[in-house]
CSV table of C-alpha atoms and ligand atoms in Angstrom, one decimal:
chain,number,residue,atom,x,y,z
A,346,UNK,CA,0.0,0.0,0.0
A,347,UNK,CA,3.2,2.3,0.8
A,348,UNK,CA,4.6,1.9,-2.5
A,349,UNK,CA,0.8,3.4,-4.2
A,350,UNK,CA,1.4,6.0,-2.0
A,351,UNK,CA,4.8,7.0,-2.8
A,352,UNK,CA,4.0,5.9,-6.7
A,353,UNK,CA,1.3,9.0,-6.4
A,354,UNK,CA,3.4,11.7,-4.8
A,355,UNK,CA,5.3,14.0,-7.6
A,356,UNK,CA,8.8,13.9,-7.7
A,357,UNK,CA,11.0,16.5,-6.4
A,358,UNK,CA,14.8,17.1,-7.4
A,359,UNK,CA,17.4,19.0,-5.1
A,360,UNK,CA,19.9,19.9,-6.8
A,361,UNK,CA,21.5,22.2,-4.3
A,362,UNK,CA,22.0,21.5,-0.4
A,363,UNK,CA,19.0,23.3,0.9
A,364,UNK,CA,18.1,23.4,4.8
A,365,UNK,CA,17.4,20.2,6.6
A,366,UNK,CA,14.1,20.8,8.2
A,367,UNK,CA,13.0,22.7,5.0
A,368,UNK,CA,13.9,19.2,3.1
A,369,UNK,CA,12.0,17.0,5.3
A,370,UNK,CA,8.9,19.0,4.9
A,371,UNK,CA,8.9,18.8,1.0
A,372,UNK,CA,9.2,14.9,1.7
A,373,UNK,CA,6.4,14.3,3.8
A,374,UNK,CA,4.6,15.4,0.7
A,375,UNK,CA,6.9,14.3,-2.4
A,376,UNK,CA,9.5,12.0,-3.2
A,377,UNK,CA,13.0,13.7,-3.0
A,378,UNK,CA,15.5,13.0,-4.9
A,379,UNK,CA,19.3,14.2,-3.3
A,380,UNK,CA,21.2,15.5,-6.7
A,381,UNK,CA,22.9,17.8,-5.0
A,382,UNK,CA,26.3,15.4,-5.4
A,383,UNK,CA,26.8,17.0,-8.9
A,384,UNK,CA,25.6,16.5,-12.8
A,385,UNK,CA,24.9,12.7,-12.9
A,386,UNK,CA,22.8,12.4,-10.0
A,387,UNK,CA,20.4,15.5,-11.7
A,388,UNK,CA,20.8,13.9,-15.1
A,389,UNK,CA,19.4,10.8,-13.9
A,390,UNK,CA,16.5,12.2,-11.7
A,391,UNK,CA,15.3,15.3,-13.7
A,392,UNK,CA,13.5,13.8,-16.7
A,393,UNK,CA,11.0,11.9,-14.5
A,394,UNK,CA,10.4,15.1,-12.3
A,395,UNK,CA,8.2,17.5,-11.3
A,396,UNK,CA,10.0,19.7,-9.3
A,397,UNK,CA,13.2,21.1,-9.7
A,398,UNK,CA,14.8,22.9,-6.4
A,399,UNK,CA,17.8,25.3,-6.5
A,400,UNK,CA,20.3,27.6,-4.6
A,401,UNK,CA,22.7,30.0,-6.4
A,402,UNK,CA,24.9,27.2,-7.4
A,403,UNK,CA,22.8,25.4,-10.1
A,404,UNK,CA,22.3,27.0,-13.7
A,405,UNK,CA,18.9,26.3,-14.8
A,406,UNK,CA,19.5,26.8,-18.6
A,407,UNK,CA,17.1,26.6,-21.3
A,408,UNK,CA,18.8,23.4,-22.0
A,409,UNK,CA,17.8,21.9,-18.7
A,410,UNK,CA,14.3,23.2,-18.4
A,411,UNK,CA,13.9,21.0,-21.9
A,412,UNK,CA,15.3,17.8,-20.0
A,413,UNK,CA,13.1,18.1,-17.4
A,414,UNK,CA,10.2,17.3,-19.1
A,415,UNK,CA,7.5,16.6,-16.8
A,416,UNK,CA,8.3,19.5,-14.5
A,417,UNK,CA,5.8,21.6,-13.6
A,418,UNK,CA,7.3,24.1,-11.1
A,419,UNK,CA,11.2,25.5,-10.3
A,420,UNK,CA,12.0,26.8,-7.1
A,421,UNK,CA,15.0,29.4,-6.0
A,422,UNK,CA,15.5,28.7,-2.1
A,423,UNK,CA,16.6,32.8,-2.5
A,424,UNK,CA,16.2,35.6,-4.4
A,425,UNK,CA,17.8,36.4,-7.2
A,426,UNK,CA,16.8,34.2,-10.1
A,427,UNK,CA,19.6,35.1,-12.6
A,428,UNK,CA,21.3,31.6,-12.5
A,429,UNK,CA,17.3,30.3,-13.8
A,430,UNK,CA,16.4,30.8,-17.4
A,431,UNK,CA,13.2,32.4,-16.3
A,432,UNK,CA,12.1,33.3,-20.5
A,433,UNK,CA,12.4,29.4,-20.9
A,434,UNK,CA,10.5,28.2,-17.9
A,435,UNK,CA,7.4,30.5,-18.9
A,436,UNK,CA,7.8,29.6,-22.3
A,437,UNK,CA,6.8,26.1,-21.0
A,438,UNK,CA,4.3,27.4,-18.7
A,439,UNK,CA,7.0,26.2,-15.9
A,440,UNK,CA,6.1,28.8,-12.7
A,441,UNK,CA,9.7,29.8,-11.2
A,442,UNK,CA,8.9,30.5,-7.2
A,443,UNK,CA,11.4,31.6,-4.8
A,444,UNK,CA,11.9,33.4,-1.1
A,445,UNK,CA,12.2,36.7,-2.0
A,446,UNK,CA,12.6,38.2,1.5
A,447,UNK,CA,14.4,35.2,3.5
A,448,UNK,CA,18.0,36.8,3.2
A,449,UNK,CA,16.8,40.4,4.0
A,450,UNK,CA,18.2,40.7,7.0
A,451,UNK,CA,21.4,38.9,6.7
A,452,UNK,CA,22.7,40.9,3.8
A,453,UNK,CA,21.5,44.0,5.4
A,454,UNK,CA,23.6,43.2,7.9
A,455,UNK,CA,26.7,42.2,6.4
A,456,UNK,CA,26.7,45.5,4.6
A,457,UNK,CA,27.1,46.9,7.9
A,458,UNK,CA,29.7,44.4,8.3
A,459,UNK,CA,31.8,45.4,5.0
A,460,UNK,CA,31.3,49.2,6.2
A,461,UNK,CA,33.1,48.8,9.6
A,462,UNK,CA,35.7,46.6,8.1
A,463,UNK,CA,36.7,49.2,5.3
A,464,UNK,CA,36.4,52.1,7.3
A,465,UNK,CA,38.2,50.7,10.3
A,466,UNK,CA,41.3,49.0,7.3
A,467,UNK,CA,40.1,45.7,8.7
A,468,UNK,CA,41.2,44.2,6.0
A,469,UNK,CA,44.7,44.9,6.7
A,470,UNK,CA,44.6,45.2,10.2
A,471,UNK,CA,43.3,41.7,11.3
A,472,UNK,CA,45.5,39.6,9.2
A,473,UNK,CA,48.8,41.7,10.4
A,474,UNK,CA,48.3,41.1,13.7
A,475,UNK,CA,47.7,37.3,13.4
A,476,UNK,CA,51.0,37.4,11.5
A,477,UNK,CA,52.7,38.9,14.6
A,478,UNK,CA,52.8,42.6,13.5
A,479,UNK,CA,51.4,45.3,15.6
A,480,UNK,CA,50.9,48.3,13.4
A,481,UNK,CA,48.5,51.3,15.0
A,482,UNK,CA,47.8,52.6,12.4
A,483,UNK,CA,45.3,55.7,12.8
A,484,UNK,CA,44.1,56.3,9.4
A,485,UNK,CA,40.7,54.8,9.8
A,486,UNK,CA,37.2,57.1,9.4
A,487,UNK,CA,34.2,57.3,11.1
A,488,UNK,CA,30.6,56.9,10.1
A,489,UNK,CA,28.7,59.1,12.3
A,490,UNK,CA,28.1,62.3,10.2
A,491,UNK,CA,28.9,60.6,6.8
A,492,UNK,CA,25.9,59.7,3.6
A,493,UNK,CA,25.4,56.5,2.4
A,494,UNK,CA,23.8,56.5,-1.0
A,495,UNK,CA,21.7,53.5,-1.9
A,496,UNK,CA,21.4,52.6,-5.5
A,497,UNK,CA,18.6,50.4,-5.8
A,498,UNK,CA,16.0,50.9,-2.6
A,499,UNK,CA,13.9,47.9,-1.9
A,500,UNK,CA,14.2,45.5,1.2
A,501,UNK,CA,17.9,44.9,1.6
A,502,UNK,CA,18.9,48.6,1.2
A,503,UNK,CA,16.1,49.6,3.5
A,504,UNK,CA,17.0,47.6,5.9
A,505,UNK,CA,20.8,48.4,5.3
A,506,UNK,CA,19.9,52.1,6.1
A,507,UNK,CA,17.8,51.8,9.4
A,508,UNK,CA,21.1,50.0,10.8
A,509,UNK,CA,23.5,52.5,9.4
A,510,UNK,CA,21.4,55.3,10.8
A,511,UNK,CA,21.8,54.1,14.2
A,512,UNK,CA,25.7,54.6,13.7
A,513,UNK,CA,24.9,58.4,12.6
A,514,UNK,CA,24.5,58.4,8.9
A,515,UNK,CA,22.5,60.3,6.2
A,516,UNK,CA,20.8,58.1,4.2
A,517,UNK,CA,19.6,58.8,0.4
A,518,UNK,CA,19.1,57.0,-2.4
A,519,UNK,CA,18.6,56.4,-6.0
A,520,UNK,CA,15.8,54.2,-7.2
A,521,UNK,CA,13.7,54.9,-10.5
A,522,UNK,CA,11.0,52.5,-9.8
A,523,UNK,CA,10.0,54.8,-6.7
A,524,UNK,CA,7.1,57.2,-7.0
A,525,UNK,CA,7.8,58.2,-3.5
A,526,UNK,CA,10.5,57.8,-0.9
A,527,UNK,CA,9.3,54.6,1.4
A,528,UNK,CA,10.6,55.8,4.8
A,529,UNK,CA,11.5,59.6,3.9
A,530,UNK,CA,15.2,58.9,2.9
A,531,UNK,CA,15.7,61.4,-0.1
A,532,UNK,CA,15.3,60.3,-3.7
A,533,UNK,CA,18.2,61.8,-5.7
A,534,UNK,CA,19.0,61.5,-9.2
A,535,UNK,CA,21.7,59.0,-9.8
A,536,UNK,CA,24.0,62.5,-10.7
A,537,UNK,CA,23.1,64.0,-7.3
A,538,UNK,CA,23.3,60.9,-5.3
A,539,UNK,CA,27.3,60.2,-6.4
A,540,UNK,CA,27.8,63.8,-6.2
A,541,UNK,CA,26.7,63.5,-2.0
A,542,UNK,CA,27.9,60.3,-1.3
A,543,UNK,CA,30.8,59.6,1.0
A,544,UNK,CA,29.6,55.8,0.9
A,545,UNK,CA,27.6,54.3,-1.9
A,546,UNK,CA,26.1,50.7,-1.8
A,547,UNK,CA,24.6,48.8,-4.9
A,548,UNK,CA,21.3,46.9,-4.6
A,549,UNK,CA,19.8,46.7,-7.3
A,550,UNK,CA,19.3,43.3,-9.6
A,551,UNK,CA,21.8,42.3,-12.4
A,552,UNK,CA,19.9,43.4,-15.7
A,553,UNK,CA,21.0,45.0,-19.2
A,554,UNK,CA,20.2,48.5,-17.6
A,555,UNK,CA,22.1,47.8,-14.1
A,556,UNK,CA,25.2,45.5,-16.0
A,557,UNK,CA,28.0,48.1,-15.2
A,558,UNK,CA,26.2,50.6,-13.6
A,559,UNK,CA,28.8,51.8,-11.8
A,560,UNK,CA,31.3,52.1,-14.6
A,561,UNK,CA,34.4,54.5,-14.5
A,562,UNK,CA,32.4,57.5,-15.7
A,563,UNK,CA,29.8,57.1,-12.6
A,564,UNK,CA,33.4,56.4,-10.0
A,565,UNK,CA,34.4,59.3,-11.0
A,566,UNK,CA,31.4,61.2,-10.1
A,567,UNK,CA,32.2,60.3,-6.5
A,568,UNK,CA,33.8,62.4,-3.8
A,569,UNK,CA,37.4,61.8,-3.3
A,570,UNK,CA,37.9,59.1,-0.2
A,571,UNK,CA,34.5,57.2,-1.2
A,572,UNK,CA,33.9,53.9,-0.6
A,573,UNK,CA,32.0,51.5,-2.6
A,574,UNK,CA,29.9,48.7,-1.2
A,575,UNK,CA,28.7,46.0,-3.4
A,576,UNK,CA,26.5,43.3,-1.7
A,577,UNK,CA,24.2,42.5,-4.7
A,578,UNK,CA,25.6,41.3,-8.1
A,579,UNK,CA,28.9,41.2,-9.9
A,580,UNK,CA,28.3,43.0,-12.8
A,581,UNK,CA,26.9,45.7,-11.4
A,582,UNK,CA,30.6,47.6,-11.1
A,583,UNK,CA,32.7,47.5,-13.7
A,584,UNK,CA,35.7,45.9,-12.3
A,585,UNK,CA,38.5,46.9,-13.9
A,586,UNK,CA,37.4,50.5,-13.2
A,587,UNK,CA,37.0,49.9,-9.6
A,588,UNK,CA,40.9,49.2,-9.3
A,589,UNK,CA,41.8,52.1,-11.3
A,590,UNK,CA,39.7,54.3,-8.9
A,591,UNK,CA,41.0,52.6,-6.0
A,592,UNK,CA,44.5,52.3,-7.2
A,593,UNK,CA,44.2,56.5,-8.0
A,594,UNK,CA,43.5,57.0,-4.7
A,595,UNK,CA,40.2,58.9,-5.6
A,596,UNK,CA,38.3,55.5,-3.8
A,597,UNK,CA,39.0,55.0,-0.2
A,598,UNK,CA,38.4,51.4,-0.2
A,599,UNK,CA,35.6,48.6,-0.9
A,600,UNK,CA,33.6,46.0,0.3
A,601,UNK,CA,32.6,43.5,-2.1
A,602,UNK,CA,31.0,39.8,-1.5
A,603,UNK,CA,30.1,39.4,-5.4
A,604,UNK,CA,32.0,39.3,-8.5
A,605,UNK,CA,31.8,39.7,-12.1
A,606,UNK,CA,33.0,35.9,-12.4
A,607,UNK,CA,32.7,33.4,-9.3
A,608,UNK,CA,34.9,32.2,-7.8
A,609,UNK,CA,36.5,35.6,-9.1
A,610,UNK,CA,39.8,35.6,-11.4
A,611,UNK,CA,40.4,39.4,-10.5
A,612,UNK,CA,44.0,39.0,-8.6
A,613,UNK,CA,44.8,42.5,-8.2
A,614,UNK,CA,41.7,43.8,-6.6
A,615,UNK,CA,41.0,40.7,-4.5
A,616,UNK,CA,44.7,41.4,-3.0
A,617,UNK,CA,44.1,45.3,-3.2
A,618,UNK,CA,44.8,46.6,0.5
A,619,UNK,CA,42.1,48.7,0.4
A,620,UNK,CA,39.5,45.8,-0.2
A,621,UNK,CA,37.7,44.0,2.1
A,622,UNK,CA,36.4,40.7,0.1
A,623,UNK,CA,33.6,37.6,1.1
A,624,UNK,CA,33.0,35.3,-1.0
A,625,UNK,CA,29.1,35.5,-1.7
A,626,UNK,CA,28.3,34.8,2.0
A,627,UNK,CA,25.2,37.6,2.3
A,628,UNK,CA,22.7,34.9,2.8
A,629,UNK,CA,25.0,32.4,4.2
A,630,UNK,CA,23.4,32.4,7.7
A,631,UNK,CA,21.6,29.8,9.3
A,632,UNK,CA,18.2,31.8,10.1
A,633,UNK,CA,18.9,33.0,6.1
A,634,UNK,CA,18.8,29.2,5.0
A,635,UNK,CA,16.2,28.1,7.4
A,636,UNK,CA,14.0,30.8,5.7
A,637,UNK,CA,14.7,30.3,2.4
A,638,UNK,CA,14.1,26.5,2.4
A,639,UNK,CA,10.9,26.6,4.2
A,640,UNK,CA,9.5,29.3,2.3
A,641,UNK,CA,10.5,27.6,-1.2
A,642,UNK,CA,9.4,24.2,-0.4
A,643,UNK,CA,5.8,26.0,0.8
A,644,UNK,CA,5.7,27.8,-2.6
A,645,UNK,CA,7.0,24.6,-4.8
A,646,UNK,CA,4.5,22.8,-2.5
A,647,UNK,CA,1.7,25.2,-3.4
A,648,UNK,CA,2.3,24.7,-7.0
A,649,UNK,CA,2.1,21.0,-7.4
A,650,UNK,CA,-0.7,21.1,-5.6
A,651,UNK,CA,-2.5,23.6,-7.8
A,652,UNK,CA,-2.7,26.3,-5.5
A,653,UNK,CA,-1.2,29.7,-6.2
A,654,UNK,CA,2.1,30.7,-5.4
A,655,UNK,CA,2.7,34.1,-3.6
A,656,UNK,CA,6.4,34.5,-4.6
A,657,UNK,CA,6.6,33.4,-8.4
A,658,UNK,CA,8.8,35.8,-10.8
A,659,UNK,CA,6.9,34.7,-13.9
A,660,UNK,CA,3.2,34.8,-12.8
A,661,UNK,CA,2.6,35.1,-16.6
A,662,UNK,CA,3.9,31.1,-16.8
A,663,UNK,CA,0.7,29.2,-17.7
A,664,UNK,CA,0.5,25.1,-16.5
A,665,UNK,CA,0.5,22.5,-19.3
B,412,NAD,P1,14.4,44.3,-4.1
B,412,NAD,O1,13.6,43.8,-5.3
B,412,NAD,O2,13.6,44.5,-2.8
B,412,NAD,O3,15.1,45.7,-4.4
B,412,NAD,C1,15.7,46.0,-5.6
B,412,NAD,C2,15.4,47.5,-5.9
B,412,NAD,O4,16.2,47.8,-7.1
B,412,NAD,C3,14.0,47.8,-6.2
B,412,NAD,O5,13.5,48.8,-5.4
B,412,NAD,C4,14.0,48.3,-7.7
B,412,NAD,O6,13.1,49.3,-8.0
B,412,NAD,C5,15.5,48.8,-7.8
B,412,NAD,N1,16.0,48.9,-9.1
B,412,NAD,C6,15.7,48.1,-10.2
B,412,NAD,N2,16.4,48.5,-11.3
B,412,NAD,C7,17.1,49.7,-10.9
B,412,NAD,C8,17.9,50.6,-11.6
B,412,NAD,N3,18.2,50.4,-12.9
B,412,NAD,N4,18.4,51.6,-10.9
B,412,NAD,C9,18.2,51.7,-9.6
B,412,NAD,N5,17.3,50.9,-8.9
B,412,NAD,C10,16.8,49.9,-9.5
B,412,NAD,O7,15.6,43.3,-3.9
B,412,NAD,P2,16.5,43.0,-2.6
B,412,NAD,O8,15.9,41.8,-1.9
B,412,NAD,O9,16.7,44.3,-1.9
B,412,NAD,O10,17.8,42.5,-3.3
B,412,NAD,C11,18.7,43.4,-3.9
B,412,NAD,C12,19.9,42.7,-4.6
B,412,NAD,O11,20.6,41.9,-3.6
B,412,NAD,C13,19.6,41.7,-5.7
B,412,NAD,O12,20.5,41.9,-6.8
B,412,NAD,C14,19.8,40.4,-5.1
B,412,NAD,O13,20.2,39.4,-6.1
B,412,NAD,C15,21.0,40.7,-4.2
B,412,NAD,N6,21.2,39.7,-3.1
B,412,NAD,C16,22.4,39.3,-2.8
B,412,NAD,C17,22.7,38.4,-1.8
B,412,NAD,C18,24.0,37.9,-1.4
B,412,NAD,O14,24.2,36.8,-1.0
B,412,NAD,N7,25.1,38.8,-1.5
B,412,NAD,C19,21.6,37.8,-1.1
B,412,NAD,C20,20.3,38.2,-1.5
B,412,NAD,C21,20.1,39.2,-2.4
């Protein structure tokens, strides 16, 4: 009788480690299948499923939406969906669900993180010492009194600012897609924002209008002794301009935890002493996973069982 039950229940591939708890919740109500050892174990499993579940680390091509050719929902435990060929998935009326929110408050704080570290040379400072060194050195800034500029306002940079003004900052921000400032934080253009903004932090997602948005053109627009913060996507800065800024001296320093390639190639600003570098850790958390999992197994859940998803990126995605 067991095996007409599990014989009934859809089938659902992880191809990326996703929380525990969140894992055995979407198998009380599916059969999972583990693919998160690598290519062949997702090779095997995806033609004969219905659901496919990813982090970051899975690219769901066009490619692999065609292989998978009973599934009928893909989930993103996360938010951003640029690793999911989301034109392919609707184009098979394949709804792509994810957890928009669940890293909110982790990346929000790790900018804060990145902000201290640069400002305070941690960077340089930390490492020295556990080397043996003891170098004072008393070149670091404060934040109290200084502006961050958000480019891109939604949840993380919202959050980002209600911590930062604790510490005494102004905050402003540049954000198109707002008709009106959220929480009163000033809505510049992106001109006036980089003109006014000892501290400017990217948070927008990776698209053909945001790919290089801060190129050298837009550096240079900044004040002497800025510092750039980018938490959200790779391309958003143009690399190679970045070092040149910060290698000018123009840029005070930066705190990156993405990169235009990842793992990044980018030797010389990895090793730059006035970078602080993570590698992609912003929703690297435990209460981030926990959250993530549990709300994309509920959505993935919701759509097998023909229910309507509230997080799904291509709403326009019609069932087969
Ligand atoms: P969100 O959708 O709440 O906010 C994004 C904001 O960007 C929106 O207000 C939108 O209007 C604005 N925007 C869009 N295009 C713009 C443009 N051309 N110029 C200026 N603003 C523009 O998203 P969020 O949850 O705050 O996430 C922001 C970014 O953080 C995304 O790129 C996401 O992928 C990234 N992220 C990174 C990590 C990490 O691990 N480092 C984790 C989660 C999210």
């Amino acid at each position: 009788m067991g095996g007409n039950v599990s014989v009934a229940q859809p089938l659902a591939v992880v191809a990326d480690p996703l929380d525990k708890e969140a894992v055995a919740e979407l198998s009380r109500h599916a059969r999972v299948a583990d693919a998160t050892s690598g290519k062949e174990a997702l090779e095997r499993d995806l033609p004969s499923a219905q659901a496919l579940l990813v982090r970051s680390r899975t690219k769901v091509d066009a490619a692999m939406i065609s292989r998978g050719e009973k599934l009928t929902v893909i989930g993103r435990a996360g938010v951003g969906v640029d690793n999911i060929d989301v034109a392919a998935a609707t184009k098979r009326g394949i709804p792509v669900v994810n957890a928009p929110a669940a890293a909110t408050t982790s990346v929000a704080e790790l900018v804060v993180g990145l902000l201290v570290a640069v400002a305070r040379d941690l960077g340089s400072q930390v490492p020295s010492l556990k080397k043996g060194e003891w170098k004072k050195a008393g070149n670091g800034l404060e934040l109290a009194g200084r502006t961050v500029g958000f480019i891109g306002y939604g949840r993380i940079a919202r959050e980002a600012g209600n911590r930062l003004k604790a510490f005494g900052m102004k905050v402003q921000a540049y954000d198109p897609y707002l008709t009106k400032s959220p929480d009163g934080a000033p809505l510049l253009s992106l001109e006036e924002l980089l003109a006014s903004s000892q501290v400017v932090s990217l948070h927008t997602p990776l698209t053909p209008e945001t790919k290089n948005l801060l190129n050298a053109g837009n550096l240079s627009r900044l004040p002497k002794g800025a510092i750039v913060l980018n938490v959200a996507r790779g391309g958003l800065v143009d690399e190679a301009a970045l070092l040149a800024a910060l290698e000018s001296g123009h840029l005070a320093g930066a705190g990156l935890d993405v990169f235009e390639e990842e793992p990044p190639k980018n030797a010389q600003l990895l090793a730059h002493p006035k970078v602080v570098v993570t590698p992609h850790i912003g929703a690297s958390t435990h209460e981030a996973q926990a959250r993530a999992g549990s709300v994309t197994v509920e959505q993935v859940l919701k759509v097998l069982r023909g229910e309507t998803p509230e997080y799904c990126v291509n709403p326009e995605a019609r069932r087969t």
